[in-house]
Short mmCIF file of C-alpha atoms in Angstrom, two decimals:
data_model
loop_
_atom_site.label_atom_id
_atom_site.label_comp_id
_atom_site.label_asym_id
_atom_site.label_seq_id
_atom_site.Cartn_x
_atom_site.Cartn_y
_atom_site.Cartn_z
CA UNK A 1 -20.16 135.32 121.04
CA UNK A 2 -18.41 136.14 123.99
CA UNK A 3 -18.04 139.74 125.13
CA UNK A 4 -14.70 140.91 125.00
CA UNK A 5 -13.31 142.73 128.28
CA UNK A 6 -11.93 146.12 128.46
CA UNK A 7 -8.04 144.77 128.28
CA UNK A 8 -8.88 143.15 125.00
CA UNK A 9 -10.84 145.51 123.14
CA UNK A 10 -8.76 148.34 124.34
CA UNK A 11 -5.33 146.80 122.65
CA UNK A 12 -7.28 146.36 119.25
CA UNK A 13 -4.98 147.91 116.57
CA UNK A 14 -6.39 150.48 113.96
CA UNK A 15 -3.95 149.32 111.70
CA UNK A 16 -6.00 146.43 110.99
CA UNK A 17 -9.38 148.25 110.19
CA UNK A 18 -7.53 150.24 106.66
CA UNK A 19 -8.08 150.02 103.56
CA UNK A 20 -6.87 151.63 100.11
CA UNK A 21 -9.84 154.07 98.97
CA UNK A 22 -8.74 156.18 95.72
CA UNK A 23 -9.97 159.62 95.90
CA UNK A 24 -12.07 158.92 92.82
CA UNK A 25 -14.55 156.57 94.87
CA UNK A 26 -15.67 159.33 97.04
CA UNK A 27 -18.37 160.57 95.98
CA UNK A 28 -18.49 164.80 96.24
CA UNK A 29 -22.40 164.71 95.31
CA UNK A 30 -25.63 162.54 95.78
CA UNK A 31 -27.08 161.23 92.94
CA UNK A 32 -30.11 163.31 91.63
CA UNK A 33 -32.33 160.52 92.80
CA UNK A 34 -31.08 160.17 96.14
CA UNK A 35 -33.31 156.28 96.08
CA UNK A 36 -31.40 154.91 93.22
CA UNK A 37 -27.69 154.81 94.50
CA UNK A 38 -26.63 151.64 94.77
CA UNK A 39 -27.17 148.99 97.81
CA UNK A 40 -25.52 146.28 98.81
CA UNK A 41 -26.92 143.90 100.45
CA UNK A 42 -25.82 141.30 103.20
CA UNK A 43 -27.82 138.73 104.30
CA UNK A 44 -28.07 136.62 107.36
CA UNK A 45 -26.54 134.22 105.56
CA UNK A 46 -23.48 135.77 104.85
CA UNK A 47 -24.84 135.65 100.94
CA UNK A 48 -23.66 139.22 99.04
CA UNK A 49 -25.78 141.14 96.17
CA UNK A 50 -26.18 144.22 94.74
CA UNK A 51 -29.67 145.83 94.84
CA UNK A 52 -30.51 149.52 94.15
CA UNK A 53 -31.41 151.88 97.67
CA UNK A 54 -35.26 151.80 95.93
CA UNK A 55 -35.77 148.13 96.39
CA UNK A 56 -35.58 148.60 100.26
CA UNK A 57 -38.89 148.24 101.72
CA UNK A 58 -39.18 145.04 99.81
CA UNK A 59 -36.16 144.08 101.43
CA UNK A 60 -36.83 144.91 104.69
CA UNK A 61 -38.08 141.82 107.21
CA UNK A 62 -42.41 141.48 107.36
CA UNK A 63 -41.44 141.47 111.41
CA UNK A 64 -38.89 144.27 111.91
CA UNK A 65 -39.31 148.00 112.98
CA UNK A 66 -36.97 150.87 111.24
CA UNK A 67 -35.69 153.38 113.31
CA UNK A 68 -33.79 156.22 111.96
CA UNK A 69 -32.52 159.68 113.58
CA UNK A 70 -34.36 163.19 112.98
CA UNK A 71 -31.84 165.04 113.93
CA UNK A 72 -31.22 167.99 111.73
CA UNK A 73 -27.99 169.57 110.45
CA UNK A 74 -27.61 173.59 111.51
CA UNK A 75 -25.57 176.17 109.57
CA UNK A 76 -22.52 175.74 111.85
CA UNK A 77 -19.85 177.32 110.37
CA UNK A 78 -19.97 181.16 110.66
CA UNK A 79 -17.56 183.50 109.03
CA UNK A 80 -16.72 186.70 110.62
CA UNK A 81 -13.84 189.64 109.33
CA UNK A 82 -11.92 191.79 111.76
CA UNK A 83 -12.96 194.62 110.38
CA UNK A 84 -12.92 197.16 112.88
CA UNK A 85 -9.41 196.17 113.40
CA UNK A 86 -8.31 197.06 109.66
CA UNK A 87 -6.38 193.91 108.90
CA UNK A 88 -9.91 192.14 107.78
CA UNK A 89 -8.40 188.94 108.75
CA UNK A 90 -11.04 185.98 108.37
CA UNK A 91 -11.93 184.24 111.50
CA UNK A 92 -14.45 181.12 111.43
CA UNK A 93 -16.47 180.07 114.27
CA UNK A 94 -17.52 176.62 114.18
CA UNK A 95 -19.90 175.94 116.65
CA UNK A 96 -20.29 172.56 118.16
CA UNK A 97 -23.08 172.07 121.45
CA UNK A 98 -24.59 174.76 123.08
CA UNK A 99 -22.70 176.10 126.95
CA UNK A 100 -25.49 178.18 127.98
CA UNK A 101 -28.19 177.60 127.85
CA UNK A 102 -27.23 174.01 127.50
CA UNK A 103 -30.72 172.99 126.29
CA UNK A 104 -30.33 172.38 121.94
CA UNK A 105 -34.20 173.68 122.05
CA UNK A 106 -34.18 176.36 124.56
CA UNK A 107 -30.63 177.73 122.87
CA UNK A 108 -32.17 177.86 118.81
CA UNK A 109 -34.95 179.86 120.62
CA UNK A 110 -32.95 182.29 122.31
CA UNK A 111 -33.26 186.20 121.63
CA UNK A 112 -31.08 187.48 124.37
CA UNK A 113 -27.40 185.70 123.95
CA UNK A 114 -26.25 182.28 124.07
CA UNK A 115 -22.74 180.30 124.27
CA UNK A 116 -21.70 178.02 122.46
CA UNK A 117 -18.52 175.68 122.73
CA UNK A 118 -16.53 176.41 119.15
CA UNK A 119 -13.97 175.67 117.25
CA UNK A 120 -11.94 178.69 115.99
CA UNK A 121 -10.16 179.07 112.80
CA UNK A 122 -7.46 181.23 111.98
CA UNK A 123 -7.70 181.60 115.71
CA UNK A 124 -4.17 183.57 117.03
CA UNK A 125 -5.90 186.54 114.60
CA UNK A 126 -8.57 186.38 117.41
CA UNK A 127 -6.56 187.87 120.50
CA UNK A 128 -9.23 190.11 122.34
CA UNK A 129 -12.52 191.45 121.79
CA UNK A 130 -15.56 191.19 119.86
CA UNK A 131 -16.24 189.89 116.15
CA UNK A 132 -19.45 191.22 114.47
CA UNK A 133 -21.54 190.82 111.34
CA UNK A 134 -24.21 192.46 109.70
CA UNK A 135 -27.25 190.08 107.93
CA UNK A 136 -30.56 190.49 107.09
CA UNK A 137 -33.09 188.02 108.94
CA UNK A 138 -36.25 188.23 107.43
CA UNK A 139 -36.33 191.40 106.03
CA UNK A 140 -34.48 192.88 109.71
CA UNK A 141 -30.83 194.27 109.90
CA UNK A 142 -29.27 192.41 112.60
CA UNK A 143 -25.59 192.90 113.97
CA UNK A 144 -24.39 189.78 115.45
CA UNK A 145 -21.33 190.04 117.88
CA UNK A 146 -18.99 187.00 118.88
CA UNK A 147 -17.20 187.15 122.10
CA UNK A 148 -14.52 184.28 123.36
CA UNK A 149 -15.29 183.83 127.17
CA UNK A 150 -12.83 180.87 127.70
CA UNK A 151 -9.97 178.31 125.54
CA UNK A 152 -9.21 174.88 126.58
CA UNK A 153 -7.22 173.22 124.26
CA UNK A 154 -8.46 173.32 120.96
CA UNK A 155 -12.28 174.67 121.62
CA UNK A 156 -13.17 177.36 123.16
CA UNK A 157 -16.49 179.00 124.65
CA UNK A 158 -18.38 181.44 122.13
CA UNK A 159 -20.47 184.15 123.78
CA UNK A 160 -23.23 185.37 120.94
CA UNK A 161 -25.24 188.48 121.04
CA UNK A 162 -27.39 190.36 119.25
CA UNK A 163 -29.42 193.61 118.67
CA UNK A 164 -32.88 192.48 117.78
CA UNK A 165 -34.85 190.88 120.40
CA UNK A 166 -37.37 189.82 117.79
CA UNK A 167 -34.76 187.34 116.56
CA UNK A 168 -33.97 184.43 117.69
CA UNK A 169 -30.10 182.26 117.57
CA UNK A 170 -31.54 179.51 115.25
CA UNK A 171 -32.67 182.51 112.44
CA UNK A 172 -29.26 183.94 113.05
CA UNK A 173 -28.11 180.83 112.01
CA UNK A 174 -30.39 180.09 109.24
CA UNK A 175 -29.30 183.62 107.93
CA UNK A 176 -25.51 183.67 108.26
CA UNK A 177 -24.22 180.42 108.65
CA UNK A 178 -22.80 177.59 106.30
CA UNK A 179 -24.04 174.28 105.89
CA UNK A 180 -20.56 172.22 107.57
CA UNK A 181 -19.77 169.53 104.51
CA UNK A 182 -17.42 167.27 105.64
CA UNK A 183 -13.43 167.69 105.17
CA UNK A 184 -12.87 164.33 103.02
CA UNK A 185 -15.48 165.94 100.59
CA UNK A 186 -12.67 168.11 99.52
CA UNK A 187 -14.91 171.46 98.64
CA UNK A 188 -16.52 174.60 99.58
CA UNK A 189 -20.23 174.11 100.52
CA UNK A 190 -22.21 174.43 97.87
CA UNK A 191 -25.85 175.60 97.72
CA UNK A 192 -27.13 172.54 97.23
CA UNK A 193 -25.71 171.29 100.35
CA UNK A 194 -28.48 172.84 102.33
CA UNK A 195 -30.80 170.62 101.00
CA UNK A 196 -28.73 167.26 99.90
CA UNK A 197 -27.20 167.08 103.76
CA UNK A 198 -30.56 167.02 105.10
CA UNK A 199 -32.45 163.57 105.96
CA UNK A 200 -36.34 164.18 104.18
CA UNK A 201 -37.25 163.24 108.31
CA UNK A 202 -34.70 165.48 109.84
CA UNK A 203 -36.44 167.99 112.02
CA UNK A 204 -34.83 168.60 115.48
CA UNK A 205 -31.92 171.06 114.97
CA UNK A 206 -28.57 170.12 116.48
CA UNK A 207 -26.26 168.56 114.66
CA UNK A 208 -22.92 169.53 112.74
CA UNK A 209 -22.90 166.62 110.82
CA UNK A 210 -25.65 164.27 109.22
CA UNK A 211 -26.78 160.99 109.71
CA UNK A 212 -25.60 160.15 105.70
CA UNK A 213 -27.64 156.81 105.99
CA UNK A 214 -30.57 158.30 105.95
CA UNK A 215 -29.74 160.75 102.54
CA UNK A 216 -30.85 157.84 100.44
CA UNK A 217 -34.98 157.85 101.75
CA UNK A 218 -37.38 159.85 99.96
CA UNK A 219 -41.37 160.15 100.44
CA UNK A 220 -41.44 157.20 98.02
CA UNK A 221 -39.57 155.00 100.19
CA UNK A 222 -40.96 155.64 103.42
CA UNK A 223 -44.60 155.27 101.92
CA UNK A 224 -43.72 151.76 100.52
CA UNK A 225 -42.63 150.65 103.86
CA UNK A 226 -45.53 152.25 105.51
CA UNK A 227 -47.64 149.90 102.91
CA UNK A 228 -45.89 147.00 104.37
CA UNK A 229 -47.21 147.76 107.58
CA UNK A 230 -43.65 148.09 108.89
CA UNK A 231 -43.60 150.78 111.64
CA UNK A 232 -41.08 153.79 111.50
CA UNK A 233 -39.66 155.22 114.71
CA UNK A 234 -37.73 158.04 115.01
CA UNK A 235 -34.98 159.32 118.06
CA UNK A 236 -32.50 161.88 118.26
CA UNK A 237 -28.84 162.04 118.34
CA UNK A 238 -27.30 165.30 117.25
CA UNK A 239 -24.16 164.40 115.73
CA UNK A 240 -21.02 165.76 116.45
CA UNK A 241 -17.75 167.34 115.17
CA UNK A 242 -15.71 164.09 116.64
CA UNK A 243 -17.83 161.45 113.74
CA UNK A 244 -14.89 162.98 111.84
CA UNK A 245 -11.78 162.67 114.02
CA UNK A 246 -9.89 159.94 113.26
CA UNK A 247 -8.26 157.05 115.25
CA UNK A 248 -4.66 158.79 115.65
CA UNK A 249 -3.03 155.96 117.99
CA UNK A 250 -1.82 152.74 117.49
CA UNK A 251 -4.57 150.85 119.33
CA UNK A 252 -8.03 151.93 119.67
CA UNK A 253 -7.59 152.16 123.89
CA UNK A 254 -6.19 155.22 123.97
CA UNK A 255 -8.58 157.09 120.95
CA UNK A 256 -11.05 159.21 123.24
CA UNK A 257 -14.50 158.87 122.18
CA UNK A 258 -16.78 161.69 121.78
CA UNK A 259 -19.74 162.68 123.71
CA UNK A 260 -22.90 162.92 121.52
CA UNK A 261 -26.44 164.03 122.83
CA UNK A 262 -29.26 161.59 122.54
CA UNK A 263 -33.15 161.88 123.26
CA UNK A 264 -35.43 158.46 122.94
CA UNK A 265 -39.68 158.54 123.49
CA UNK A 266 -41.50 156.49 125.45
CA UNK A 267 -43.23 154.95 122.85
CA UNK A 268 -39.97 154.01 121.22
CA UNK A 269 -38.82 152.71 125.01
CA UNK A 270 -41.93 150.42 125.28
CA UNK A 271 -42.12 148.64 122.20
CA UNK A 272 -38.24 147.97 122.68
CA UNK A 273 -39.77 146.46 126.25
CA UNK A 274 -41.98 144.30 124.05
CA UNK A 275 -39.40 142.84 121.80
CA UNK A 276 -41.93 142.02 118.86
CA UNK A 277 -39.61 143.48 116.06
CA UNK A 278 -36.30 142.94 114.47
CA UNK A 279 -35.22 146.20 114.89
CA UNK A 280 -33.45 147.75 111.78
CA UNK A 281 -31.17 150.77 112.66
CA UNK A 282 -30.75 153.48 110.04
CA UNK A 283 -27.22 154.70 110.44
CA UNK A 284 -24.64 154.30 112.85
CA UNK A 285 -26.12 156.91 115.03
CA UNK A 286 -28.87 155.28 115.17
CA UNK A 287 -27.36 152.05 116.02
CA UNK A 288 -25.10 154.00 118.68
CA UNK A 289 -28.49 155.81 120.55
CA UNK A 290 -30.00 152.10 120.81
CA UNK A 291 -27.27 150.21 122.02
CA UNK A 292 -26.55 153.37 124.61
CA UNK A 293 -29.91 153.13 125.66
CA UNK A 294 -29.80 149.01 126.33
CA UNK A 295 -26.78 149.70 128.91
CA UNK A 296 -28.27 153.07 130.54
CA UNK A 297 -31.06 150.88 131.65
CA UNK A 298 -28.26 148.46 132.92
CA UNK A 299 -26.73 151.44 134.97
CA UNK A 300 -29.74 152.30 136.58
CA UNK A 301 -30.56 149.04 137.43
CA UNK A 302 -27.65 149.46 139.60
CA UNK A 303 -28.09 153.01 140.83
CA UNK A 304 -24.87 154.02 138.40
CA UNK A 305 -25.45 157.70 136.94
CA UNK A 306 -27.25 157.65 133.62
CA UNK A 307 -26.80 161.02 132.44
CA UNK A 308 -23.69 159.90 130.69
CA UNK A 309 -22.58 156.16 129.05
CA UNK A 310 -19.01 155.88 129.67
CA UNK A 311 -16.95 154.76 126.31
CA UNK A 312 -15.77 151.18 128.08
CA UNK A 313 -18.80 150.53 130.10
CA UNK A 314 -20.08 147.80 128.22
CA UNK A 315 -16.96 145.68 128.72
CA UNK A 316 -16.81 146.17 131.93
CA UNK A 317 -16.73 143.44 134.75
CA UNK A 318 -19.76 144.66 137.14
CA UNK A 319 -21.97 145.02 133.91
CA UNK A 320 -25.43 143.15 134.64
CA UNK A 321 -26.09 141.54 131.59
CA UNK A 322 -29.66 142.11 131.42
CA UNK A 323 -32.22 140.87 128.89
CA UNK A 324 -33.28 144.28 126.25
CA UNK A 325 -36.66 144.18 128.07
CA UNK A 326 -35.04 144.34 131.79
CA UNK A 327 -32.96 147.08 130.44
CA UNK A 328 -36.18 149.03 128.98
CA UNK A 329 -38.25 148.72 132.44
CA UNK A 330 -35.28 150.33 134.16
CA UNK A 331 -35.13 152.91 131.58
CA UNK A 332 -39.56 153.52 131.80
CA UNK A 333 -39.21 153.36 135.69
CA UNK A 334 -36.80 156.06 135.41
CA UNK A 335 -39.30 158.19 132.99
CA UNK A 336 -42.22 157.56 135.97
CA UNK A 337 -39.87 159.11 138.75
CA UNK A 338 -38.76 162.19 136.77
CA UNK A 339 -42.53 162.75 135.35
CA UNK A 340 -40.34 162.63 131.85
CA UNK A 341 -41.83 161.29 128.50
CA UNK A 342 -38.64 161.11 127.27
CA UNK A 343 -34.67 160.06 128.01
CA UNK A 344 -32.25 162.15 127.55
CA UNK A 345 -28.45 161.56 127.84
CA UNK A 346 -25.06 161.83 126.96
CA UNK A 347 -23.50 158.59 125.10
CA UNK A 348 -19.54 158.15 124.49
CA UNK A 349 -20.14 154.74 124.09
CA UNK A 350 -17.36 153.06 121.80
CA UNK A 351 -18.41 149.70 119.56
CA UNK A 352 -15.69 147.64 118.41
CA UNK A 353 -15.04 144.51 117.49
CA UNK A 354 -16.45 141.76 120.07
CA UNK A 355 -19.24 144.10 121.20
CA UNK A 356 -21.88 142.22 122.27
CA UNK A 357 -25.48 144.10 120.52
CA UNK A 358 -28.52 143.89 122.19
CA UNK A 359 -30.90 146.01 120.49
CA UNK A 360 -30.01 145.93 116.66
CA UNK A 361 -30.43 143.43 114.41
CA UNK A 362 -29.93 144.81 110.84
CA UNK A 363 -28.76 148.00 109.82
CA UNK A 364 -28.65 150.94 107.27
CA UNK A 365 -25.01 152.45 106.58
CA UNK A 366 -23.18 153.62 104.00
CA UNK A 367 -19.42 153.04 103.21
CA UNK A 368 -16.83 154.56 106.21
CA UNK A 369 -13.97 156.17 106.11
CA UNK A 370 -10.74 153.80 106.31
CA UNK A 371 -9.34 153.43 110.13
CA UNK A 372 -12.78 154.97 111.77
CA UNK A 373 -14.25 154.29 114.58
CA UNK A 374 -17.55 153.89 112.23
CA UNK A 375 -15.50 150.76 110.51
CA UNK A 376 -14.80 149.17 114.07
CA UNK A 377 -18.75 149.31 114.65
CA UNK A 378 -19.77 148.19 111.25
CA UNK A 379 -17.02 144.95 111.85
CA UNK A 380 -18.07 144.53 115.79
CA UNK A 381 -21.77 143.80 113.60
CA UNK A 382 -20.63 142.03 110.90
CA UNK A 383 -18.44 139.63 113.43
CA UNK A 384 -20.91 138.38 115.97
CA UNK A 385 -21.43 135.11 115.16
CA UNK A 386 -17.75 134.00 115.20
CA UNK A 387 -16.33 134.80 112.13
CA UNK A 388 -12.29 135.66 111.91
CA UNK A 389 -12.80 139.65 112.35
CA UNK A 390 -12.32 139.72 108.42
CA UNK A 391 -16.12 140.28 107.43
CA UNK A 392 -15.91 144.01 106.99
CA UNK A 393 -13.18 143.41 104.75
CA UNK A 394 -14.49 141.12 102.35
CA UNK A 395 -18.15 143.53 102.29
CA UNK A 396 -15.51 146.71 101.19
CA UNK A 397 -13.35 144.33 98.79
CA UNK A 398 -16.85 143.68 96.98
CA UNK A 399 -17.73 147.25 96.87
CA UNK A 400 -14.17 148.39 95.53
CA UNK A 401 -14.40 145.68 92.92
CA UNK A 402 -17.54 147.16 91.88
CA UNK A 403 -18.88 150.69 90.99
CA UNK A 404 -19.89 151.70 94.43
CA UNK A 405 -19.17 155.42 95.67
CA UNK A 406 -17.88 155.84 99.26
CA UNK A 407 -18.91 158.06 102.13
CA UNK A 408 -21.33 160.74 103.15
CA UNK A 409 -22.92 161.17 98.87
CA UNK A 410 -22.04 157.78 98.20
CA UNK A 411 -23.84 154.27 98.23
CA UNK A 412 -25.64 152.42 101.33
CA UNK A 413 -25.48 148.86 102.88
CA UNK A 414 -28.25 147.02 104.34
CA UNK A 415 -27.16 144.08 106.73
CA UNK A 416 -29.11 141.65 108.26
#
């Protein structure tokens, strides 16, 4: 198929990519067996059935490599009371990506203050001056202070500090913080959230959302496609606050995507190089960190910046059009001259119908939200091989007609 340029893809109307989805199909928990929610299945041919998330690994091609995202989901939201005001008024800090240092790793493990760029509820109760909290960290009495340093627009910069050195940010969150559910869920978090909205692979703290794909593996899964001798690899993209914002103009050209964080191995970089697997993307930031990755390489095989993917790059007229293995040299080249094991980058990268993928050829996902731009990317996948656009439509009309649930708890997809 064709790649579409900018001109097109930018006048692409949102209006087209809605549906009807009753409140009732959204599911506000996981099942208690997160493996037995329902799958649906689409396969090469088109063909449509309905498996169960367990049946998987069988499912899975004897030549393809999964790779999923171990990103981890942080207590976010913090609540803090203007109490030494006397009008207690409840202000919530929801922090997105770390301002200083900017570093995910080197910001969890600070003891001395950190900033963070937050969202601020209830925020005209915030004028001037510090916030602070008390909580216990492992047996310590901490105070934690908030300070705004800066607003633009609707986030502003968070300046956090603390009176233990022996404590570091990330137990400060781990102690006060809320697990950040997402809005269409239609609830307060729940205890239970701190466990359900956690991947059983997430590790690498950083992100305010999670990759919901990825809720339906357990041990049992993973082993039984370890016993098909299908390798598991794992990258990083910490999700962000935007996954939720929806498409709020007319076409999808003027919706601004957001910037999300990614980090990819080497070892992940050189069997891409190889191209001796199908690669099978678990979730749609999964399939988002690959495809980025394909057209950094592109940019530096043209000396272009690769610290961040621009949203329309991949449409545009100058791109290179390299094969997935030129793209990954690039990429390892880059890795030799920095001394670097592993590539980090920014990626606004925006995939919408008559995207052209490189890297993935199957995917994990579950169900998306109606006019997201998580629908455009699931129909840009579905649509490659010149269909009328109207794939992702008939996959959701066979869900709705059946008993599927819909969003982050709900059931999963597998195309192929």
């Amino acid at each position: 198929m064709k790649t579409m340029t900018t001109e097109n893809i930018t006048g692409i109307r949102i209006d087209d990519y809605d549906y009807p989805l009753p409140e009732g199909r959204i599911a506000p928990h996981p099942l208690p067996e997160r493996d037995k929610c329902l799958l649906l299945v689409r396969g090469a041919d088109g063909s449509l059935s309905t498996r169960v998330f367990s049946d998987l690994p069988d499912l899975l091609p004897a030549d393809s490599m999964l790779v999923y995202n171990n990103t981890r989901v942080i207590n976010a939201r913090l609540r803090f009371r203007k109490e030494e005001h006397g009008d207690g008024a409840l202000i919530e800090i929801f922090a997105l990506e770390p301002a200083k240092p900017a570093d995910y790793a080197l910001n969890f493990a600070s003891t001395e203050g950190c900033s963070w760029v937050c969202l601020v509820g209830n925020s005209k109760r915030w004028k001037e001056g510090p916030l602070s909290q008390r909580v216990t960290v492992d047996g310590r009495e901490v105070t934690l202070r908030a300070t705004r340093e800066s607003k633009d627009g609707a986030s502003s910069v968070v300046r956090f500090d603390w009176d233990d050195r022996e404590v570091t940010f990330s137990q400060l969150l781990g102690a006060l913080g809320e697990i950040p559910i997402p809005p269409y869920l239609n609830r307060s978090t729940e205890e239970s959230d701190s466990s359900d909205y956690q991947t059983v692979f997430s590790r690498v703290e950083g992100s305010v959302a999670a990759p919901t794909a990825g809720l339906h593996f357990t041990p049992a899964v993973l082993e039984a496609i370890d016993r098909r001798d299908i390798p598991r690899r794992e990258l990083t993209l910490h999700v962000g606050a935007g996954t939720f914002q929806p498409v709020k103009s007319d076409t999808i050209g003027e919706h601004p995507m957001h910037s999300e964080f990614v980090t990819i191995g080497r070892q992940l970089i050189e069997q891409l190089a190889r191209g001796d697997r199908r690669v099978i993307a678990v979730g749609t930031t999964s399939v988002r960190t690959l495809e980025s990755l394909y057209h950094f390489g592109c940019r530096l095989s043209r000396g272009l910046d690769a610290s961040l993917l621009p949203q329309w790059y991949p449409y545009s007229e100058d791109h290179p059009d390299l094969t997935v293995g030129e793209a990954m040299e690039h990429i390892l080249t880059h890795l030799d001259t920095t001394g670097e094991d592993t590539f980090m980058a920014s990626t606004r990268l925006m995939i919408a119908p008559g995207y052209r993928y490189r890297v993935v050829e199957g995917m994990v996902t579950n169900f998306h939200q109606p006019r997201s731009t998580l629908l455009l990317l699931v129909s840009a996948f579905l649509n490659q091989r010149g269909a009328d656009g109207q794939e992702w439509r008939r996959v959701y009309d066979y869900a709705l007609a059946g008993d599927y649930r819909f969003l982050s708890y709900g059931d999963a997809c597998l195309f192929l």
